[in-house]
Structures are given as C-alpha cells and as structure tokens.
Coordinates of C-alpha atoms in Angstrom, one line a residue:
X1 CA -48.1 -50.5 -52.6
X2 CA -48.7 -48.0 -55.4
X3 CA -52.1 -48.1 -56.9
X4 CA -52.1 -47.2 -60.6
X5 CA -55.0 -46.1 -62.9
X6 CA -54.1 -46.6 -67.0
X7 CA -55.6 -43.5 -69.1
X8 CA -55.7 -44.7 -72.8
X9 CA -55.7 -41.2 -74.5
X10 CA -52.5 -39.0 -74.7
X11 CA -52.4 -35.3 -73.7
X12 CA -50.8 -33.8 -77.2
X13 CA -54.3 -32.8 -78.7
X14 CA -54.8 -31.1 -75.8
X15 CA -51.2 -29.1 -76.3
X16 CA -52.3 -28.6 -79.8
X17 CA -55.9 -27.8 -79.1
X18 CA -54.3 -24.9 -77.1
X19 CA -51.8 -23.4 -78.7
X20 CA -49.2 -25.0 -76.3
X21 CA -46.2 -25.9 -78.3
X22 CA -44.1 -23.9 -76.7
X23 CA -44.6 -25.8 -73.7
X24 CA -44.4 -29.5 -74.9
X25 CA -41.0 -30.1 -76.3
X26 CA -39.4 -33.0 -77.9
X27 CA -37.5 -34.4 -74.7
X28 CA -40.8 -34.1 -72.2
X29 CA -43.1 -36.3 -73.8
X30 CA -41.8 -39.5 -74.6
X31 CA -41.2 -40.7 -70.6
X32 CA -44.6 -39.3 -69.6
X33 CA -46.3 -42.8 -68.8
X34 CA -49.8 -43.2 -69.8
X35 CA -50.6 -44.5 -66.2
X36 CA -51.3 -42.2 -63.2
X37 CA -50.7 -42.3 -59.0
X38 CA -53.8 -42.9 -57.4
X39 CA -53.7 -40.5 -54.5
X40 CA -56.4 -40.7 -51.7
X41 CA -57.2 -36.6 -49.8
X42 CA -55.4 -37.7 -46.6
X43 CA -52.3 -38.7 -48.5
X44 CA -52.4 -35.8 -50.2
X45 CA -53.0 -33.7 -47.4
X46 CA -50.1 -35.8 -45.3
X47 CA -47.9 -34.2 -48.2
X48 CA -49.0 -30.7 -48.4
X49 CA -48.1 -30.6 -44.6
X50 CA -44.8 -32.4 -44.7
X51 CA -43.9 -29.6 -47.4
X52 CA -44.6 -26.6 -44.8
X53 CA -42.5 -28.7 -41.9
X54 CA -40.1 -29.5 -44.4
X55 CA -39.7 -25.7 -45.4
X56 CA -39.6 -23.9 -41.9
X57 CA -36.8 -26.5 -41.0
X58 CA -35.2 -26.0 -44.3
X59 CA -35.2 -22.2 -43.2
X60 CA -34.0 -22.4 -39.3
X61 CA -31.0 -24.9 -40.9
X62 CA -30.0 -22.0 -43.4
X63 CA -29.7 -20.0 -40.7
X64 CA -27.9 -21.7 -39.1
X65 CA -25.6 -22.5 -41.3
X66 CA -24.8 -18.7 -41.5
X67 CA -24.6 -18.0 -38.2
X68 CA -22.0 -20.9 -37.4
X69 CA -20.3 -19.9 -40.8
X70 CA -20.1 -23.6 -42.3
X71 CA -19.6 -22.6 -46.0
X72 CA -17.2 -25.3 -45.6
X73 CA -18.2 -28.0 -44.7
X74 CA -21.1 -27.8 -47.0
X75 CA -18.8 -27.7 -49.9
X76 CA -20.1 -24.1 -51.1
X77 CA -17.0 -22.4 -53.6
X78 CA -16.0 -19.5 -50.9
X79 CA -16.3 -16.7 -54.0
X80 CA -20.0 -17.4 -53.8
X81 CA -20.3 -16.8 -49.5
X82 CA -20.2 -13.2 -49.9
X83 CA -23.5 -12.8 -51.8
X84 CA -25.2 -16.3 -50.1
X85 CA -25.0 -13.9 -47.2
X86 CA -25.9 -10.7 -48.6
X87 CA -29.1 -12.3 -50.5
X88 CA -30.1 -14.2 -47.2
X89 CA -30.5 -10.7 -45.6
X90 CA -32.5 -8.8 -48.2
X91 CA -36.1 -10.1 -48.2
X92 CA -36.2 -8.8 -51.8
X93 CA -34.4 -12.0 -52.9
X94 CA -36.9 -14.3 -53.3
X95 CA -36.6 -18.3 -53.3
X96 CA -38.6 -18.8 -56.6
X97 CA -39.3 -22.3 -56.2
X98 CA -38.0 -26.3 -55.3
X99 CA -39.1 -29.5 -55.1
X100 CA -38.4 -31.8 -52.5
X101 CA -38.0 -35.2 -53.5
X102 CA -39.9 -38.0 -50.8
X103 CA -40.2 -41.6 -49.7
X104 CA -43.3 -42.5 -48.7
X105 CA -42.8 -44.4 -45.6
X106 CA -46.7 -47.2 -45.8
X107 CA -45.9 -48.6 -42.2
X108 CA -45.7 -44.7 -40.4
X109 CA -48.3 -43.0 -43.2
X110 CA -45.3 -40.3 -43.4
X111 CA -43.5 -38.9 -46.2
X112 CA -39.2 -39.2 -45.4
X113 CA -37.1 -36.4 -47.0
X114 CA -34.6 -37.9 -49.9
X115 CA -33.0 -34.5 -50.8
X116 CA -34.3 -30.8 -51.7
X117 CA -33.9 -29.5 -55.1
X118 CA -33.2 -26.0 -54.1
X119 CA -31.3 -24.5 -57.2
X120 CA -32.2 -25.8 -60.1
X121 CA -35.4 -28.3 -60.3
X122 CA -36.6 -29.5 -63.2
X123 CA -39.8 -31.7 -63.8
X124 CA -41.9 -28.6 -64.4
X125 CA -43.6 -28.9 -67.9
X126 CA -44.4 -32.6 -66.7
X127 CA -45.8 -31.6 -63.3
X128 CA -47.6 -28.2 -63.9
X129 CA -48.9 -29.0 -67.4
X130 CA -48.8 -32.4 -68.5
X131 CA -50.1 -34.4 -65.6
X132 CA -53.3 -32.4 -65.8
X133 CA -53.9 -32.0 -69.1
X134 CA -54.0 -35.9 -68.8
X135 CA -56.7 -36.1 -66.7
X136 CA -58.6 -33.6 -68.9
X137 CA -57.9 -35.5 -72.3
X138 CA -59.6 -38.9 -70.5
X139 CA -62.6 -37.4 -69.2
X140 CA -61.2 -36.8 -65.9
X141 CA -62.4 -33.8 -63.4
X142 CA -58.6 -32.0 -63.8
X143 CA -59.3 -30.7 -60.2
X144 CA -58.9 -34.1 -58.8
X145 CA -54.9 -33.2 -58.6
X146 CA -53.0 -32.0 -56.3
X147 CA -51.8 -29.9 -58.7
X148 CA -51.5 -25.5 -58.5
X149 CA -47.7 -25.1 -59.5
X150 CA -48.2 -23.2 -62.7
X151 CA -50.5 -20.5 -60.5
X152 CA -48.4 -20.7 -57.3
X153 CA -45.5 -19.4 -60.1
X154 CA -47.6 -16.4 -61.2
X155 CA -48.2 -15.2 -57.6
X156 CA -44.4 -15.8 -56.9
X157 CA -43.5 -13.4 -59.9
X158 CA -45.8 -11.0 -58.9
X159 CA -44.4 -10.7 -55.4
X160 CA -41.2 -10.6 -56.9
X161 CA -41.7 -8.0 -58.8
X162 CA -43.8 -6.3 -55.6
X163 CA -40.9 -6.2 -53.4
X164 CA -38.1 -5.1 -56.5
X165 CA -40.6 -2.4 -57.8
X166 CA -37.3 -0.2 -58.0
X167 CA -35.9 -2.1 -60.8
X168 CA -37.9 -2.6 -64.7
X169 CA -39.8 -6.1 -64.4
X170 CA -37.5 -7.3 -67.1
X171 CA -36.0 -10.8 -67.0
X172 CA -33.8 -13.2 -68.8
X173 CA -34.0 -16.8 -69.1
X174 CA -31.1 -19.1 -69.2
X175 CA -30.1 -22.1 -69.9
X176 CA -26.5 -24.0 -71.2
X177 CA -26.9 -25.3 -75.5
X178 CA -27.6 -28.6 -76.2
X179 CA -30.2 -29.4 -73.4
X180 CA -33.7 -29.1 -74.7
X181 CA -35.2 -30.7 -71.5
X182 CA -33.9 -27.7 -69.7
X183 CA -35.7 -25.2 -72.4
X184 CA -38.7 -26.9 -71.8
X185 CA -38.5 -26.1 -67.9
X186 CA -37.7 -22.4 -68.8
X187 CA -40.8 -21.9 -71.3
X188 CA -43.2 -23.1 -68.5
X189 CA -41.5 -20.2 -66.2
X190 CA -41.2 -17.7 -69.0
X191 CA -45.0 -17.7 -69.2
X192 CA -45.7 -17.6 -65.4
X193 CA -43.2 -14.3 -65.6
X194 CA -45.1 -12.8 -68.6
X195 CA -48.7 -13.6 -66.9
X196 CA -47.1 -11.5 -63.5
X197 CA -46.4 -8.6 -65.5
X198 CA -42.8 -9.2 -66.0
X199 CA -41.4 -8.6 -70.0
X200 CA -39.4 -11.8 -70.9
X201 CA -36.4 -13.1 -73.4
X202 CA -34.5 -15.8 -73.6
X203 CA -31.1 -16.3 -74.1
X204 CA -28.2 -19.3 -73.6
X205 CA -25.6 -18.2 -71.1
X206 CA -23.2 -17.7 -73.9
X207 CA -25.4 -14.7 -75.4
X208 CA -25.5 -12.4 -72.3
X209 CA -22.9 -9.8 -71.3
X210 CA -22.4 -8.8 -67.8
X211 CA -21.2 -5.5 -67.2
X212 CA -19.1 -4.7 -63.3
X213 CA -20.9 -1.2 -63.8
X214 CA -23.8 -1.3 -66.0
X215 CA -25.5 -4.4 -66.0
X216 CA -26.6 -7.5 -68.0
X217 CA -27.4 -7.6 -71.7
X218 CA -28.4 -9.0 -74.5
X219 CA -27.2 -8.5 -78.1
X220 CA -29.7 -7.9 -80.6
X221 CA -28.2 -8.5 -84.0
X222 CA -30.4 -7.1 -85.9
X223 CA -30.2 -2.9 -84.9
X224 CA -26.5 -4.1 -82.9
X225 CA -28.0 -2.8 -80.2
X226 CA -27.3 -4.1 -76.3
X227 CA -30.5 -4.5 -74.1
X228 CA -30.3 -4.5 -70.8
X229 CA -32.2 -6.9 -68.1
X230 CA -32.5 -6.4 -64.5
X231 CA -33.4 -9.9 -63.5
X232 CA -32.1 -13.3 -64.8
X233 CA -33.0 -16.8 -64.0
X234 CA -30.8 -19.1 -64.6
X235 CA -31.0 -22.9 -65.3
X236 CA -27.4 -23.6 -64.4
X237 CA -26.6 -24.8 -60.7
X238 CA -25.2 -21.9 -58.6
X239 CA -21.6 -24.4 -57.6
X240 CA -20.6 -24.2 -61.2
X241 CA -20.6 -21.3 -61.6
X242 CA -18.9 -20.7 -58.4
X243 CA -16.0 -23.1 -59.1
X244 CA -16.1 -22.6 -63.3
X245 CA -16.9 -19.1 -63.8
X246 CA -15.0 -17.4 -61.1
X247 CA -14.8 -13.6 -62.8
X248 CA -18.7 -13.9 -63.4
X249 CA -19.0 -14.7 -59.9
X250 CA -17.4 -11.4 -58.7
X251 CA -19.4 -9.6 -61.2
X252 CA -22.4 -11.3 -60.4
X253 CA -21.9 -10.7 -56.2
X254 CA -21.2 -7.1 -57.5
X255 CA -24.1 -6.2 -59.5
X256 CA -26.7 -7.6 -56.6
X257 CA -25.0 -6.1 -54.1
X258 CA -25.6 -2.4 -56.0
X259 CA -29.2 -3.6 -57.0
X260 CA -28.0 -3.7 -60.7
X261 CA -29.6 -7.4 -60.9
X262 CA -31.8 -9.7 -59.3
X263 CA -30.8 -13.5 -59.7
X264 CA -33.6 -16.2 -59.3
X265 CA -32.9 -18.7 -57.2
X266 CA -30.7 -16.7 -55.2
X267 CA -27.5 -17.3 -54.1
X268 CA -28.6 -18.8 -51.2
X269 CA -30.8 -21.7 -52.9
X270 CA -27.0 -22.9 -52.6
X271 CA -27.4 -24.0 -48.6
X272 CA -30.5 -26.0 -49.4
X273 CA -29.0 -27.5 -52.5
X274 CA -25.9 -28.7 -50.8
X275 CA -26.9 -31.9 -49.1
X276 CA -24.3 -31.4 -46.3
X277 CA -27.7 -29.6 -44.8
X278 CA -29.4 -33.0 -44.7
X279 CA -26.9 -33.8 -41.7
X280 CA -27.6 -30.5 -40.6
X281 CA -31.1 -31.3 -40.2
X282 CA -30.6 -34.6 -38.5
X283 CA -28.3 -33.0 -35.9
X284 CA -31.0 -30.5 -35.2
X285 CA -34.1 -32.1 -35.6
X286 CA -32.6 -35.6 -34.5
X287 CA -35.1 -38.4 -35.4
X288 CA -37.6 -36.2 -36.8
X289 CA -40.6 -38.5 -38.4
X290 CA -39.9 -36.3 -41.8
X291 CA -35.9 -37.2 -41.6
X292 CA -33.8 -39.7 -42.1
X293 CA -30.4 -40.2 -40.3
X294 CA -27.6 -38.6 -42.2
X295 CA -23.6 -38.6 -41.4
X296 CA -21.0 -37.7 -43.0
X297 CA -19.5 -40.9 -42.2
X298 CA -21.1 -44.5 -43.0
X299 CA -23.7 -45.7 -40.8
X300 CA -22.1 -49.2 -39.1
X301 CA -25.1 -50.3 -38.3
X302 CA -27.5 -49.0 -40.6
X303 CA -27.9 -50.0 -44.4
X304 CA -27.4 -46.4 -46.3
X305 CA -27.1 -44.7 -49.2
X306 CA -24.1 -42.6 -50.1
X307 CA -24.5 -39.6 -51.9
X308 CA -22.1 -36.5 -52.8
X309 CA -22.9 -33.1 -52.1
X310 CA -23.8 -31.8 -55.6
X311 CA -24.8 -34.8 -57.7
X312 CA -28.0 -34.7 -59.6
X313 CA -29.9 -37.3 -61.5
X314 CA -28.8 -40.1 -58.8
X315 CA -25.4 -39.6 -60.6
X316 CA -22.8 -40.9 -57.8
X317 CA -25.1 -43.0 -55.7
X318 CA -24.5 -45.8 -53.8
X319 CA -26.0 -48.5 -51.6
X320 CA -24.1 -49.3 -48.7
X321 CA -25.5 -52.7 -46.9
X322 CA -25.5 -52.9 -43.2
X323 CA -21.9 -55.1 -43.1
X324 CA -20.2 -52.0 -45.4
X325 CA -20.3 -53.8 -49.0
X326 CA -22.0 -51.6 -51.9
X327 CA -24.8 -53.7 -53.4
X328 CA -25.6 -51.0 -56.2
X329 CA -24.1 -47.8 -57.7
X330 CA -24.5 -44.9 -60.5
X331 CA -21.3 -43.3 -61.4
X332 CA -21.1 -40.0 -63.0
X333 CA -18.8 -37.0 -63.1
X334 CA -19.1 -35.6 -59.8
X335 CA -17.3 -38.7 -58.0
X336 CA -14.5 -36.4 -56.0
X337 CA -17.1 -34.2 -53.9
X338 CA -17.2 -35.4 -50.6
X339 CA -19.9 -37.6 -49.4
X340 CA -23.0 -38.0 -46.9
X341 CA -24.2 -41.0 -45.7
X342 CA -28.5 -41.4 -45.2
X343 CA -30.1 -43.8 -44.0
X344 CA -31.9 -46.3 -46.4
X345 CA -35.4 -46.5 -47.2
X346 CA -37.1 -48.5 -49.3
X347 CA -39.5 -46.9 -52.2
X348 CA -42.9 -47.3 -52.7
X349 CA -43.8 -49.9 -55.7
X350 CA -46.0 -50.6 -57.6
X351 CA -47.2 -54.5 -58.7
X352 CA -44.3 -54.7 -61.4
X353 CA -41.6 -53.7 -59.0
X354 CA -41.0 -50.0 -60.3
X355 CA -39.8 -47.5 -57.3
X356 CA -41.8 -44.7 -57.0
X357 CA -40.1 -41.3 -55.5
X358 CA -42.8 -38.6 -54.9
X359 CA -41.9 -34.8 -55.8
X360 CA -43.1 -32.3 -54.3
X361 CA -43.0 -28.5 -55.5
X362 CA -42.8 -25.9 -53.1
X363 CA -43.3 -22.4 -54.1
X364 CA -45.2 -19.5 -52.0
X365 CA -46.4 -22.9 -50.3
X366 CA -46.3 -26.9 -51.2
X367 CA -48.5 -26.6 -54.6
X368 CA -47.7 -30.0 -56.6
X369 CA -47.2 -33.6 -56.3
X370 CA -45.7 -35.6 -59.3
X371 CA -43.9 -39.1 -59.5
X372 CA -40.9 -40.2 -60.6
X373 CA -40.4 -44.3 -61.6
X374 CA -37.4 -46.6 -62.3
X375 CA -35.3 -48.7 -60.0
X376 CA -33.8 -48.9 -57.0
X377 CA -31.6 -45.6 -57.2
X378 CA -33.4 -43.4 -59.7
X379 CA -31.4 -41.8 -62.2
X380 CA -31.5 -39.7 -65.5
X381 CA -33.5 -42.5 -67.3
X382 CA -36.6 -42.2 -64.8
X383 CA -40.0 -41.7 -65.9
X384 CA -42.8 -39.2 -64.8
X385 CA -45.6 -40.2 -64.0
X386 CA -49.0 -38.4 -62.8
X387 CA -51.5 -39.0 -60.2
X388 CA -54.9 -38.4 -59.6
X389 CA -56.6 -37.9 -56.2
X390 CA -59.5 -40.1 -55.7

C-alpha cells in the first residue's frame, strides 16, 4: 500500500521567492496535492534500474522495428518513415527525453511497464520543480528526492548542441494555442536550453515559416524581419503531424535530411510512442519481470486492458474482464486507431482507494520519479503528486 506524508505549507512562496513565475502557471498548480509518496532507497533504486532495462530494450525493439520494416503495423503515417529512418542513423539526433509510466507490482518488489511517453511527455514543471520545492517549503532536506530532471535536461542540451556544433545553438519552442499546461512544460525546457548555452524563443506552431530551401523562421513584427532557427522542439505529437500536416512533413524530412534543422524528439521518438512496440517487447523479451503480456488481440484468458496506438490521457481505455465483458472505459477522439491488448495490473493505493501510477523520466539516464492519482484508468483529470525518499 502507498504510504503518504501530508505537508501543510504550499510551494508558491517559494516560486515567488525565486523569481519563478515563468515556471508555475495557472493550469500546474491547482492538482499538485499537498501530500507526498513516501519512497524508501531500495524502491527508489528498484526504479532507477528498471529505467536503464527499460531503455536498452526500448532501443534493441527500435531496431528492430527498422530492420523488419514494421512501420505498419505500428500504425506510423508512411510520409514520416523516411526521416524515422534517417534520424535513427545519425547519432546527432538526440532523444531529448520520456517518461515511462509504471505499476508497481508489492507481491514481486518490481516496477511493470504501462506505456513509454516517447514524443511528447508532459508532467515536467510538476516533477522537476514543484515536487521539490515542496519539500523545501516544509522544512524538508530537498535532497531526499529522487529527483535530478531539471539538471539531467541541461547536460542533454549541452550534448546536443556538442554533437550539432555545425549548426547556431538556436531553438524554437512550440506548442498548439489554447493549452497553457503545455506552455508550462516548454518554459521548464526553455530554461534548461538557455542554461546549455543554447539562445531560445518561443513561438505557437502557427507563427513559424518553414522554408524547403532556407529554413525555419520566425516573424518579428516589429523591424518585419524573418529570423531563422536551426532547432525546434515541438510540443505536438510527431503522428499528427504525420497524418494532418502532410506538406510540413515533406519539408520537415527535407530540411533534416540537408542539416537545415534539428527536431527534438526526433522522428523516431515515433517507434517508442507507438504502443504497437509494447507487443514488440513481449514477443522479444517474452515474460520479462519489467513486462506485461501484450497482443494485438484480446487475452481469453487473461483480464486486460485495451488501449489504441496513439491515445493519451487514458483517452480510449478499456478494461476487458477475463470472460470478454468491459467493466470500465474512457472514450475520447482517437476511438478508430487500432488496438493492443496488455495484461491487467492492479495499481498501488493508498488507504482511501486512489490508484497510484509512478512516472519515471528518462533523460541521459532515469533522473525522476513523480506520481500520478485518480481511479482505476487514469485519465486527464489525475492529480500529481510528490514523494519523498525516507
């Protein structure tokens, strides 16, 4: 069972005490509980090493995928293969960062793999900033936290910026309008990018111009003048622009290829996004103590959870019981993808009956844990919630 520790004081004075409002915004705050995971150095150390297995197999399943050319079957939009391929060979383009999101399995003492944000994770400000500055607002040692993501970004940068020295460290953020939980992510990256060296803007994906032969730009109003970036994160999932934005997609594939623009995460984030891999894994890792069994048809015997290949936010969930009947879903708008099927497992809970899924945030190496709360099938309206290692 979850153990909890209640910290009375919130983190804001903190945020204010530091000059931090760029980082806290108006959509991060209010589902930050005031309690906080107590986390014990094995269990934290059970994690840390779950991450680097999780990673290495994440890797050999990529290439796999590649080499047996199932774009496919794991529903990736074919204009996109091209440059998934290209920026799988070049070292240069870097996997910024991920967070896998874990069962903890008490009976085993053994985290099990739920899915691998790859593309386009969120839960930064909450994990890197917020979960820490809580511990230091009570009176807590902030080093009692598994807890080095904002850092582990910085390094990242700079070895991004190592390996492209041929290009201007210059980068845009993105993100689409109307989503001020996603700006929030970007601003904690922005200032990991700006620490590294790298000179920084932002700019919603409406506001840039991409150029076949010269580039990416922004407009600057004020002298009408075009400036131009030569590396752009994006906070928009790499299949929708694939299926939605099909001539920015050949520009896009076109302007890496000729080392015109660098694109963080890669292309290739793609093959760990798609959750198709997740029954890769099982077929080559079969029974794996990190894995669950996945198929791409239902489980007869099994109770499982049904999930499509591109959902996010538990959007298009189901729970499948052991006879075939669904005894919970989510809907959402990605209900025509096709489908795996994973084997169930319950959550960890705590004494009020909250499901706790555990995040954990890979970048040069597994660097954060967080939590996420709610019920059975966790969705959109989850809370975050901290821990402390103790």
């Amino acid at each position: 069972m979850i153990q909890l520790k209640s910290l009375s004081r919130s983190p804001e004075n903190i945020f204010q005490s530091l000059g931090w409002d760029w980082m806290l915004g108006t959509d991060t705050a209010p589902y930050v509980t005031s309690d906080v995971v107590s986390v014990s150095e094995d269990v934290a150390e059970i994690y840390y090493e779950a991450g680097e297995s999780l990673m290495e197999m994440f890797r050999s399943a990529g290439k796999y995928v590649i080499d047996n050319h199932l774009f496919r079957e794991m529903g990736i939009p074919e204009n996109l293969v091209e440059m998934i391929q290209y920026t799988w060979a070049d070292e240069r383009h870097v996997h910024l960062y991920g967070r896998f999101d874990l069962a903890f399995d008490e009976q085993d003492q053994q985290p099990k793999l739920i899915e691998f944000n790859a593309d386009t994770a969120t839960c930064l400000p909450e994990t890197a900033i917020v979960q820490w500055a809580q511990l230091k607002s009570n009176g807590l040692d902030e080093d009692r936290q598994f807890n080095t993501l904002f850092e582990e970004l910085v390094e990242r940068f700079r070895l991004i910026k190592t390996l492209n020295s041929d290009l201007t460290p210059s980068i845009v953020f993105s993100t689409l309008r109307d989503y001020p939980e996603d700006e929030s992510n970007v601003s904690i990256l922005m200032e990991a990018a700006k620490e590294a060296g790298f000179d920084t803007a932002f700019a919603y994906i409406d506001e840039l111009d991409f150029s076949p032969t010269d580039g990416m730009y922004i407009h600057d109003p004020e002298n009408a003048a075009f400036v131009r970036f030569d590396f752009w994160f994006k906070l928009i999932p790499w299949e929708f622009i694939g299926n939605d934005e099909i001539e920015l997609t050949a520009i896009l594939t076109q302007l890496v290829k000729n080392r015109q623009l660098v694109v963080l995460n890669p292309a290739y984030s793609l093959l760990y996004q798609s959750k198709y891999l997740l029954k890769i894994l099982w077929d080559l890792y079969p029974y794996h103590p990190l894995l669950l069994q996945t198929e791409r048809h239902q489980i007869p015997h099994k109770k499982s959870v049904s999930k499509v290949l591109f959902g996010r936010e538990g959007a298009n969930v189901s729970i499948i019981e052991q006879g075939g009947d669904v005894s919970e879903t989510v809907t959402g708008e990605y209900g025509q993808q096709p489908r795996i099927y994973q084997e169930f497992i319950s959550f960890q809970q705590d004494a009020a009956g909250y499901s706790y899924q555990a995040g954990l945030f890979v970048v040069n190496e597994p660097c954060a844990l967080g939590y996420r709360r709610g019920g059975t099938i966790l969705d959109n309206s989850a809370q975050f919630v901290g821990h402390v290692i103790e």
